[in-house]
Coordinates of C-alpha atoms in Angstrom, one line a residue:
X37 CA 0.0 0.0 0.0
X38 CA 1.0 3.5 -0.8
X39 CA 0.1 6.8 -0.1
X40 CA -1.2 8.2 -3.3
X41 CA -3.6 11.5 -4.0
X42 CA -6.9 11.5 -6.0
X43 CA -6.6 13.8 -9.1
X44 CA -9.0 16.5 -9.7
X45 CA -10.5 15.4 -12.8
X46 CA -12.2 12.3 -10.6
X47 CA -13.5 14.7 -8.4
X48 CA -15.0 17.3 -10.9
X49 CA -16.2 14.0 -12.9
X50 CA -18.2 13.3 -9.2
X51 CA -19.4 16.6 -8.4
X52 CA -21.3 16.4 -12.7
X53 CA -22.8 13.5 -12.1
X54 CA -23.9 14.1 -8.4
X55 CA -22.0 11.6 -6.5
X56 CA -19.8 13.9 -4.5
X57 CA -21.2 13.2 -1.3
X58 CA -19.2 12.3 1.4
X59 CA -16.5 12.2 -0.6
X60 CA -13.1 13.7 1.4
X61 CA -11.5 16.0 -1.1
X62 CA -9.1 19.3 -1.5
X63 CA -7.7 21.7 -3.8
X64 CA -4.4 20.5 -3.0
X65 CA -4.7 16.8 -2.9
X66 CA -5.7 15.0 0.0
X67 CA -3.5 12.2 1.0
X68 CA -5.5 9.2 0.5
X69 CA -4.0 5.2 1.2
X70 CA -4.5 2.9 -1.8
X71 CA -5.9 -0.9 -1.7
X72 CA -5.9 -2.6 -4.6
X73 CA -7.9 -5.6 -5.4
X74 CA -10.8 -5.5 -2.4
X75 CA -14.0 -7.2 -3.9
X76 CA -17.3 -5.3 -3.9
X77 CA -20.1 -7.0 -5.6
X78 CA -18.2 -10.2 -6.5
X79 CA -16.1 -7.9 -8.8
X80 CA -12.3 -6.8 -7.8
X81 CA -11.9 -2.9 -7.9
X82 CA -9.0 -0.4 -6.3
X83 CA -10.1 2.3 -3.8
X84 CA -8.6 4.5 -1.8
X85 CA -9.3 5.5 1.9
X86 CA -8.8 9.4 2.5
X87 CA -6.4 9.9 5.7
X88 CA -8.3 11.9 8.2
X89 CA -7.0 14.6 10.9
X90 CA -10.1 14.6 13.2
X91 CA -11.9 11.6 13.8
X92 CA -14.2 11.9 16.8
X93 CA -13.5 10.0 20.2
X94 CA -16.6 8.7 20.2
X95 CA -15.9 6.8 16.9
X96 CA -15.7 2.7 17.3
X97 CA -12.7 1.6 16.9
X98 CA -13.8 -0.7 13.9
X99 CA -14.5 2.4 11.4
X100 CA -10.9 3.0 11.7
X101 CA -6.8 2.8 11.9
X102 CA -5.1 5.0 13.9
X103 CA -2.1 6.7 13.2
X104 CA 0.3 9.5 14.9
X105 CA -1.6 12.9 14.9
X106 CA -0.7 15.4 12.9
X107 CA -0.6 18.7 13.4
X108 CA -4.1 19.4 12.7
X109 CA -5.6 16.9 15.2
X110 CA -7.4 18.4 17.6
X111 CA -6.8 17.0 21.1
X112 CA -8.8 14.0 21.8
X113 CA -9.5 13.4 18.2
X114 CA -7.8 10.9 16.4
X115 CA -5.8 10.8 13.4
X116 CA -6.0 7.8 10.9
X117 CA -7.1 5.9 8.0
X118 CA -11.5 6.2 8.2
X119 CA -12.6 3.1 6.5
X120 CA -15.7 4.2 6.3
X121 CA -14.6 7.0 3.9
X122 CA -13.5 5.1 1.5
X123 CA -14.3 4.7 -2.5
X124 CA -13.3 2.9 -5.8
X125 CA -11.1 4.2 -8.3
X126 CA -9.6 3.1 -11.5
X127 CA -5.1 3.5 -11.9
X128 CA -6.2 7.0 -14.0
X129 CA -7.5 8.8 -11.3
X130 CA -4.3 8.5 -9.1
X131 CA -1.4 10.5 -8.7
X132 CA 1.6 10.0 -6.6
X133 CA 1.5 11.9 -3.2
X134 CA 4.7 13.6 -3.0
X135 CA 6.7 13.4 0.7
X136 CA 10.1 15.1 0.3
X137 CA 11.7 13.3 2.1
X138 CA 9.3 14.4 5.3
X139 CA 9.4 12.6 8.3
X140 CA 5.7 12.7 9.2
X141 CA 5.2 10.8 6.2
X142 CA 7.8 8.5 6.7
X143 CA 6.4 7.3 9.7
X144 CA 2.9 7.0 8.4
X145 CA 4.0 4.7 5.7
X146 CA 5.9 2.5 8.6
X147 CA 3.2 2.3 10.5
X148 CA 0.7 1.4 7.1
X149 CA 3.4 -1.3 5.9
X150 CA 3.1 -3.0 9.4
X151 CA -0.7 -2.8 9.5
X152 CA -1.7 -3.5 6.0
X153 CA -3.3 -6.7 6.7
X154 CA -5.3 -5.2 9.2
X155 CA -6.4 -2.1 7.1
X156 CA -7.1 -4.6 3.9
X157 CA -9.1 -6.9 6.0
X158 CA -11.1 -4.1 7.6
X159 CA -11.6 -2.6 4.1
X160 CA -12.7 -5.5 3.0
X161 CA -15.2 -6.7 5.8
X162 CA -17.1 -2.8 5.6
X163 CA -17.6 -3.2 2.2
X164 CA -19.6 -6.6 3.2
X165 CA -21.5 -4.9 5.2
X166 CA -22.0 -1.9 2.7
X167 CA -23.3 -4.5 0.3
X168 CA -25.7 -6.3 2.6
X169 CA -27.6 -2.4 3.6
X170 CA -25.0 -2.0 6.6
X171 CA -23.8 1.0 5.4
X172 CA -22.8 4.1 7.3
X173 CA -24.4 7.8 6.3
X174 CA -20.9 9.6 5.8
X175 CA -19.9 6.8 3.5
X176 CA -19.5 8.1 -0.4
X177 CA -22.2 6.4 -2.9
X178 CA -20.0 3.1 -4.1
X179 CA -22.4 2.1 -6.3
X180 CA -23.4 5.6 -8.0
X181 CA -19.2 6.2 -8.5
X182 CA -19.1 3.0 -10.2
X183 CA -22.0 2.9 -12.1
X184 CA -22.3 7.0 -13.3
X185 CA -18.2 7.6 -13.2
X186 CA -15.8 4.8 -13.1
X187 CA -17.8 2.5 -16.3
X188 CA -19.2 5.2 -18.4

């Protein structure tokens, strides 16, 4: 797994055919973890998972894998990977995420390498529950970002 950002061009292509919602994005790129090769709806797609500064305390543990803050975290909140955030996308739509040699990022790619079973699995098991009606309101539309941007 890599640390990759989600071009503009997906996002504009989401926000004309009205399946922007929920969807985590930026002008500048928001740094997003990519998974290849999860299965949603017996067929194998990529997605990504946005990294997220603020996730509430109150959020289960399940929905998410935690990470070392950064400096936006507010105190008490948590900084990680939301798998409840995440969304398909096709090799196109990604562009590398640039680190500079920063430590911050450094880090957060050790600590992805050593979890990435975990994060994959997790992945993996929401999307099940996405596809049997367990899915949760902040989640972006799957099925409307496949069907009305990713095979048109």
């Amino acid at each position: 797994m890599k640390l990759v950002k989600v071009n503009r061009i997906f996002y504009d292509m989401c926000v004309a055919n009205g399946v922007d919602q929920e969807i985590m994005m930026n002008k500048n790129g928001r740094p997003c973890v990519l998974i290849v090769h999860l299965t949603f709806r017996g067929i194998v797609r990529d997605f990504v998972v946005p990294l997220r500064s603020n996730i509430s305390p109150i959020t289960p543990s399940w929905q998410y894998c935690s990470l070392p803050p950064d400096k936006h975290t507010k105190p008490k909140f948590r900084h990680g990977i939301h798998y409840i955030k995440l969304f398909p996308i096709l090799p196109k739509y990604i562009d590398k995420y640039h680190v500079n040699g920063d430590k911050f990022y450094a880090t957060l790619q050790k600590v992805i390498n050593r979890k990435e079973k975990e994060i994959i699995d997790s992945c993996q098991e929401y999307l099940t529950r996405y596809e049997q009606g367990d899915k949760h309101s902040m989640t972006p539309d799957i099925d409307g970002i496949i069907s009305k941007v990713l095979d048109i």
